[in-house]
PDB file of C-alpha atoms in Angstrom:
ATOM      1  CA  UNK A   1      30.693   1.611 -15.681  1.00 79.00           C
ATOM      2  CA  UNK A   2      32.656  -1.338 -14.309  1.00 91.00           C
ATOM      3  CA  UNK A   3      35.541   0.249 -12.396  1.00 94.00           C
ATOM      4  CA  UNK A   4      35.134   3.281 -10.167  1.00 90.00           C
ATOM      5  CA  UNK A   5      37.490   5.477  -8.193  1.00 90.00           C
ATOM      6  CA  UNK A   6      36.450   7.234  -4.993  1.00 90.00           C
ATOM      7  CA  UNK A   7      36.869  11.011  -5.184  1.00 90.00           C
ATOM      8  CA  UNK A   8      39.219  12.538  -2.643  1.00 92.00           C
ATOM      9  CA  UNK A   9      36.478  14.753  -1.177  1.00 92.00           C
ATOM     10  CA  UNK A  10      32.675  14.769  -0.932  1.00 91.00           C
ATOM     11  CA  UNK A  11      30.519  16.670  -3.408  1.00 91.00           C
ATOM     12  CA  UNK A  12      29.751  20.204  -2.316  1.00 93.00           C
ATOM     13  CA  UNK A  13      26.077  21.170  -2.104  1.00 95.00           C
ATOM     14  CA  UNK A  14      25.439  24.870  -2.647  1.00 95.00           C
ATOM     15  CA  UNK A  15      22.320  26.780  -1.639  1.00 96.00           C
ATOM     16  CA  UNK A  16      20.680  24.353   0.822  1.00 94.00           C
ATOM     17  CA  UNK A  17      20.315  27.206   3.300  1.00 94.00           C
ATOM     18  CA  UNK A  18      17.302  28.209   1.173  1.00 94.00           C
ATOM     19  CA  UNK A  19      15.410  25.386   2.901  1.00 92.00           C
ATOM     20  CA  UNK A  20      15.434  27.518   6.062  1.00 91.00           C
ATOM     21  CA  UNK A  21      15.742  24.470   8.317  1.00 92.00           C
ATOM     22  CA  UNK A  22      18.378  22.703  10.367  1.00 95.00           C
ATOM     23  CA  UNK A  23      19.770  19.851   8.241  1.00 95.00           C
ATOM     24  CA  UNK A  24      20.860  16.569   9.827  1.00 95.00           C
ATOM     25  CA  UNK A  25      21.419  14.096   6.977  1.00 94.00           C
ATOM     26  CA  UNK A  26      21.646  14.189   3.182  1.00 96.00           C
ATOM     27  CA  UNK A  27      21.295  10.836   1.461  1.00 95.00           C
ATOM     28  CA  UNK A  28      19.653   8.696  -1.222  1.00 94.00           C
ATOM     29  CA  UNK A  29      20.894  10.451  -4.396  1.00 95.00           C
ATOM     30  CA  UNK A  30      19.265   9.541  -7.722  1.00 96.00           C
ATOM     31  CA  UNK A  31      20.942  10.918 -10.856  1.00 96.00           C
ATOM     32  CA  UNK A  32      19.108  11.794 -14.093  1.00 97.00           C
ATOM     33  CA  UNK A  33      20.204  13.471 -17.330  1.00 95.00           C
ATOM     34  CA  UNK A  34      17.579  15.764 -18.915  1.00 95.00           C
ATOM     35  CA  UNK A  35      18.384  17.819 -22.033  1.00 90.00           C
ATOM     36  CA  UNK A  36      22.148  17.309 -21.548  1.00 91.00           C
ATOM     37  CA  UNK A  37      21.884  18.629 -17.985  1.00 95.00           C
ATOM     38  CA  UNK A  38      22.659  16.452 -14.962  1.00 96.00           C
ATOM     39  CA  UNK A  39      20.244  16.511 -11.995  1.00 98.00           C
ATOM     40  CA  UNK A  40      20.431  14.771  -8.627  1.00 98.00           C
ATOM     41  CA  UNK A  41      17.483  14.269  -6.286  1.00 98.00           C
ATOM     42  CA  UNK A  42      18.291  14.013  -2.584  1.00 97.00           C
ATOM     43  CA  UNK A  43      16.562  13.154   0.662  1.00 97.00           C
ATOM     44  CA  UNK A  44      17.374  15.865   3.215  1.00 97.00           C
ATOM     45  CA  UNK A  45      16.496  15.162   6.855  1.00 95.00           C
ATOM     46  CA  UNK A  46      15.619  18.370   8.669  1.00 94.00           C
ATOM     47  CA  UNK A  47      14.210  19.370  12.027  1.00 89.00           C
ATOM     48  CA  UNK A  48      10.839  19.418  10.270  1.00 87.00           C
ATOM     49  CA  UNK A  49      10.849  16.015   8.519  1.00 91.00           C
ATOM     50  CA  UNK A  50      12.477  14.897   5.297  1.00 94.00           C
ATOM     51  CA  UNK A  51      12.535  17.042   2.157  1.00 96.00           C
ATOM     52  CA  UNK A  52      12.688  15.753  -1.436  1.00 97.00           C
ATOM     53  CA  UNK A  53      15.259  18.123  -2.915  1.00 97.00           C
ATOM     54  CA  UNK A  54      16.361  18.627  -6.523  1.00 98.00           C
ATOM     55  CA  UNK A  55      19.900  19.776  -7.356  1.00 98.00           C
ATOM     56  CA  UNK A  56      21.670  20.589 -10.630  1.00 97.00           C
ATOM     57  CA  UNK A  57      25.201  19.349 -11.258  1.00 94.00           C
ATOM     58  CA  UNK A  58      27.965  20.037 -13.735  1.00 83.00           C
ATOM     59  CA  UNK A  59      30.426  17.258 -12.937  1.00 84.00           C
ATOM     60  CA  UNK A  60      29.097  15.940  -9.585  1.00 86.00           C
ATOM     61  CA  UNK A  61      31.836  17.675  -7.568  1.00 91.00           C
ATOM     62  CA  UNK A  62      29.332  20.451  -6.931  1.00 94.00           C
ATOM     63  CA  UNK A  63      25.534  20.235  -6.626  1.00 97.00           C
ATOM     64  CA  UNK A  64      23.424  23.387  -6.771  1.00 97.00           C
ATOM     65  CA  UNK A  65      20.091  23.519  -4.933  1.00 97.00           C
ATOM     66  CA  UNK A  66      17.171  24.060  -7.339  1.00 97.00           C
ATOM     67  CA  UNK A  67      14.104  23.442  -5.173  1.00 96.00           C
ATOM     68  CA  UNK A  68      11.839  21.032  -3.346  1.00 96.00           C
ATOM     69  CA  UNK A  69       9.796  18.588  -5.391  1.00 97.00           C
ATOM     70  CA  UNK A  70       7.141  18.284  -2.667  1.00 96.00           C
ATOM     71  CA  UNK A  71       5.931  20.801  -0.121  1.00 93.00           C
ATOM     72  CA  UNK A  72       6.190  18.763   3.056  1.00 92.00           C
ATOM     73  CA  UNK A  73       7.676  15.553   4.425  1.00 94.00           C
ATOM     74  CA  UNK A  74       8.668  13.329   1.474  1.00 95.00           C
ATOM     75  CA  UNK A  75      11.508  11.364  -0.100  1.00 94.00           C
ATOM     76  CA  UNK A  76      12.281   8.760  -2.801  1.00 96.00           C
ATOM     77  CA  UNK A  77      12.058  11.461  -5.480  1.00 98.00           C
ATOM     78  CA  UNK A  78      13.083  10.675  -9.052  1.00 98.00           C
ATOM     79  CA  UNK A  79      13.107  12.796 -12.188  1.00 98.00           C
ATOM     80  CA  UNK A  80      12.062  11.444 -15.590  1.00 98.00           C
ATOM     81  CA  UNK A  81      14.899  11.636 -18.161  1.00 98.00           C
ATOM     82  CA  UNK A  82      12.881  13.765 -20.598  1.00 97.00           C
ATOM     83  CA  UNK A  83      10.082  16.315 -20.556  1.00 97.00           C
ATOM     84  CA  UNK A  84       6.550  15.045 -21.101  1.00 97.00           C
ATOM     85  CA  UNK A  85       4.123  17.402 -22.849  1.00 96.00           C
ATOM     86  CA  UNK A  86       6.670  20.201 -22.408  1.00 96.00           C
ATOM     87  CA  UNK A  87       7.009  19.824 -18.627  1.00 97.00           C
ATOM     88  CA  UNK A  88       9.537  18.312 -16.267  1.00 98.00           C
ATOM     89  CA  UNK A  89       7.995  15.308 -14.527  1.00 98.00           C
ATOM     90  CA  UNK A  90       8.933  13.389 -11.395  1.00 98.00           C
ATOM     91  CA  UNK A  91       7.762  10.852  -8.848  1.00 98.00           C
ATOM     92  CA  UNK A  92       7.726  11.548  -5.101  1.00 98.00           C
ATOM     93  CA  UNK A  93       6.727   9.478  -2.072  1.00 96.00           C
ATOM     94  CA  UNK A  94       5.093  11.579   0.683  1.00 95.00           C
ATOM     95  CA  UNK A  95       5.882  10.383   4.194  1.00 89.00           C
ATOM     96  CA  UNK A  96       2.486   9.735   5.733  1.00 85.00           C
ATOM     97  CA  UNK A  97       2.997   6.411   7.548  1.00 65.00           C
ATOM     98  CA  UNK A  98       5.044   5.435  10.581  1.00 61.00           C
ATOM     99  CA  UNK A  99       6.544   1.942  10.651  1.00 56.00           C
ATOM    100  CA  UNK A 100       8.483   1.834  13.907  1.00 56.00           C
ATOM    101  CA  UNK A 101      11.299   4.020  12.550  1.00 58.00           C
ATOM    102  CA  UNK A 102      11.394   7.123  10.395  1.00 64.00           C
ATOM    103  CA  UNK A 103       8.164   8.089   8.691  1.00 70.00           C
ATOM    104  CA  UNK A 104       7.484   6.295   5.432  1.00 78.00           C
ATOM    105  CA  UNK A 105       4.671   6.166   2.913  1.00 82.00           C
ATOM    106  CA  UNK A 106       2.310   3.996   0.945  1.00 89.00           C
ATOM    107  CA  UNK A 107       1.740   6.173  -2.149  1.00 95.00           C
ATOM    108  CA  UNK A 108       3.872   7.396  -5.039  1.00 97.00           C
ATOM    109  CA  UNK A 109       2.717  10.676  -6.612  1.00 98.00           C
ATOM    110  CA  UNK A 110       3.341  12.244 -10.017  1.00 98.00           C
ATOM    111  CA  UNK A 111       4.595  15.843  -9.865  1.00 98.00           C
ATOM    112  CA  UNK A 112       5.331  18.315 -12.673  1.00 98.00           C
ATOM    113  CA  UNK A 113       7.129  21.606 -13.138  1.00 98.00           C
ATOM    114  CA  UNK A 114       7.753  24.244 -15.792  1.00 97.00           C
ATOM    115  CA  UNK A 115      10.977  25.550 -14.237  1.00 96.00           C
ATOM    116  CA  UNK A 116      12.264  22.790 -11.868  1.00 96.00           C
ATOM    117  CA  UNK A 117      11.948  25.153  -8.883  1.00 93.00           C
ATOM    118  CA  UNK A 118       8.166  25.078  -8.359  1.00 95.00           C
ATOM    119  CA  UNK A 119       6.443  21.701  -8.474  1.00 97.00           C
ATOM    120  CA  UNK A 120       2.731  20.841  -8.696  1.00 97.00           C
ATOM    121  CA  UNK A 121       1.121  17.691  -7.386  1.00 97.00           C
ATOM    122  CA  UNK A 122      -0.669  15.956 -10.246  1.00 97.00           C
ATOM    123  CA  UNK A 123      -2.172  12.785  -8.749  1.00 97.00           C
ATOM    124  CA  UNK A 124      -1.266   9.530  -6.999  1.00 97.00           C
ATOM    125  CA  UNK A 125       0.282   6.966  -9.354  1.00 98.00           C
ATOM    126  CA  UNK A 126       0.185   3.866  -7.176  1.00 97.00           C
ATOM    127  CA  UNK A 127      -0.429   2.748  -3.615  1.00 95.00           C
ATOM    128  CA  UNK A 128       0.926   0.028  -1.405  1.00 94.00           C
ATOM    129  CA  UNK A 129      -1.007  -3.234  -1.330  1.00 93.00           C
ATOM    130  CA  UNK A 130      -2.130  -4.398   2.137  1.00 90.00           C
ATOM    131  CA  UNK A 131      -0.922  -7.883   3.106  1.00 88.00           C
ATOM    132  CA  UNK A 132       1.427  -8.068   0.118  1.00 91.00           C
ATOM    133  CA  UNK A 133       5.203  -7.590  -0.045  1.00 91.00           C
ATOM    134  CA  UNK A 134       4.717  -3.907  -0.974  1.00 93.00           C
ATOM    135  CA  UNK A 135       2.559  -2.355   1.749  1.00 91.00           C
ATOM    136  CA  UNK A 136       4.907   0.635   2.027  1.00 91.00           C
ATOM    137  CA  UNK A 137       6.463   1.766  -1.272  1.00 95.00           C
ATOM    138  CA  UNK A 138       8.872   4.246  -2.836  1.00 96.00           C
ATOM    139  CA  UNK A 139      10.579   4.810  -6.179  1.00 97.00           C
ATOM    140  CA  UNK A 140      13.926   3.217  -6.922  1.00 96.00           C
ATOM    141  CA  UNK A 141      16.029   4.541  -9.806  1.00 97.00           C
ATOM    142  CA  UNK A 142      14.646   7.023 -12.354  1.00 97.00           C
ATOM    143  CA  UNK A 143      12.170   5.480 -14.831  1.00 98.00           C
ATOM    144  CA  UNK A 144      13.540   4.009 -18.063  1.00 98.00           C
ATOM    145  CA  UNK A 145      11.767   4.696 -21.371  1.00 98.00           C
ATOM    146  CA  UNK A 146      10.781   1.622 -23.395  1.00 98.00           C
ATOM    147  CA  UNK A 147       8.501   1.285 -26.420  1.00 97.00           C
ATOM    148  CA  UNK A 148       5.802  -0.153 -24.123  1.00 97.00           C
ATOM    149  CA  UNK A 149       5.974   2.566 -21.467  1.00 98.00           C
ATOM    150  CA  UNK A 150       8.105   3.905 -18.615  1.00 98.00           C
ATOM    151  CA  UNK A 151       9.694   1.014 -16.717  1.00 98.00           C
ATOM    152  CA  UNK A 152       9.561   1.937 -13.028  1.00 98.00           C
ATOM    153  CA  UNK A 153      11.409  -0.133 -10.452  1.00 98.00           C
ATOM    154  CA  UNK A 154      10.202   0.568  -6.936  1.00 98.00           C
ATOM    155  CA  UNK A 155      10.813  -0.798  -3.469  1.00 96.00           C
ATOM    156  CA  UNK A 156       8.278  -2.295  -1.144  1.00 94.00           C
ATOM    157  CA  UNK A 157       8.180  -3.241   2.510  1.00 89.00           C
ATOM    158  CA  UNK A 158       5.858  -5.774   4.130  1.00 85.00           C
ATOM    159  CA  UNK A 159       4.737  -4.697   7.595  1.00 80.00           C
ATOM    160  CA  UNK A 160       1.733  -6.965   8.242  1.00 73.00           C
ATOM    161  CA  UNK A 161       3.787  -9.656   9.978  1.00 67.00           C
ATOM    162  CA  UNK A 162       5.788  -7.267  12.183  1.00 66.00           C
ATOM    163  CA  UNK A 163       8.962  -7.853  10.184  1.00 61.00           C
ATOM    164  CA  UNK A 164      12.165  -5.878  10.389  1.00 67.00           C
ATOM    165  CA  UNK A 165      11.174  -3.853   7.334  1.00 72.00           C
ATOM    166  CA  UNK A 166      12.777  -5.997   4.667  1.00 82.00           C
ATOM    167  CA  UNK A 167      13.136  -4.036   1.444  1.00 86.00           C
ATOM    168  CA  UNK A 168      12.205  -5.774  -1.804  1.00 93.00           C
ATOM    169  CA  UNK A 169      12.095  -4.555  -5.403  1.00 97.00           C
ATOM    170  CA  UNK A 170       9.106  -4.617  -7.718  1.00 97.00           C
ATOM    171  CA  UNK A 171       8.274  -3.364 -11.175  1.00 98.00           C
ATOM    172  CA  UNK A 172       5.505  -1.548 -13.009  1.00 98.00           C
ATOM    173  CA  UNK A 173       4.986   0.048 -16.408  1.00 98.00           C
ATOM    174  CA  UNK A 174       3.719   3.643 -16.656  1.00 98.00           C
ATOM    175  CA  UNK A 175       2.076   5.158 -19.723  1.00 98.00           C
ATOM    176  CA  UNK A 176       4.484   7.083 -21.978  1.00 98.00           C
ATOM    177  CA  UNK A 177       2.263  10.171 -22.410  1.00 97.00           C
ATOM    178  CA  UNK A 178       0.603  10.119 -18.974  1.00 97.00           C
ATOM    179  CA  UNK A 179       2.882   8.441 -16.424  1.00 98.00           C
ATOM    180  CA  UNK A 180       0.188   8.718 -13.743  1.00 97.00           C
ATOM    181  CA  UNK A 181      -1.435   5.743 -15.526  1.00 98.00           C
ATOM    182  CA  UNK A 182      -0.108   2.321 -14.479  1.00 98.00           C
ATOM    183  CA  UNK A 183      -0.359   0.039 -17.526  1.00 98.00           C
ATOM    184  CA  UNK A 184       0.951  -3.039 -15.704  1.00 98.00           C
ATOM    185  CA  UNK A 185       2.274  -3.943 -12.267  1.00 98.00           C
ATOM    186  CA  UNK A 186       4.023  -7.084 -11.137  1.00 96.00           C
ATOM    187  CA  UNK A 187       2.090  -9.134  -8.617  1.00 94.00           C
ATOM    188  CA  UNK A 188       5.281 -10.437  -7.018  1.00 95.00           C
ATOM    189  CA  UNK A 189       8.627  -8.904  -6.226  1.00 96.00           C
ATOM    190  CA  UNK A 190      11.566  -9.249  -8.620  1.00 97.00           C
ATOM    191  CA  UNK A 191      14.342  -9.037  -6.016  1.00 95.00           C
ATOM    192  CA  UNK A 192      14.483  -9.895  -2.333  1.00 91.00           C
ATOM    193  CA  UNK A 193      17.114 -10.615   0.324  1.00 88.00           C
ATOM    194  CA  UNK A 194      17.448 -14.281   1.300  1.00 87.00           C
ATOM    195  CA  UNK A 195      20.827 -14.615   2.976  1.00 88.00           C
ATOM    196  CA  UNK A 196      21.505 -13.379   6.512  1.00 83.00           C
ATOM    197  CA  UNK A 197      24.192 -10.986   5.265  1.00 85.00           C
ATOM    198  CA  UNK A 198      21.698  -9.461   2.807  1.00 82.00           C
ATOM    199  CA  UNK A 199      19.420  -8.383   5.648  1.00 71.00           C
TER     200      UNK A 199
END
């Protein structure tokens, strides 16, 4: 994981026409291995808002559309690297807030599925904190299993001082058996930009 080579062509995404919408951008991939199968979540900008899309991959040269993880405008979707209580589990951030640019959100939700194609909303996991560094939030990489719980790194944006939406990283710990339960959450960020070139 230290040296990488750029492929000579982009990954092909098969089956996105099932969304039934005009697609403008595809971005923000998050890769997870579950049961020896590789999955990639994507943000797909359409004429009807953003869609949190799940794809299946064999070797990352080709991604196959599986389904939407949220019915409606959402992004920052991640898949847990193992089933919990026999179900696939993920985190999604619905886009319900506007911050001067594209719609964003201040809640991260737990979703679950039996077949990866149809997802159910379980409950909100965490919300942004007004007047803190994480007023608007969204998941970062997929959660990492530890003996204390699921380590979840998320991003936050402070909007209360009319900033330029500076992204910062924070951390929380979700319960191993019920990841809708936040066992601990950092009060402060763990990573922030400080240099002009980082902004």
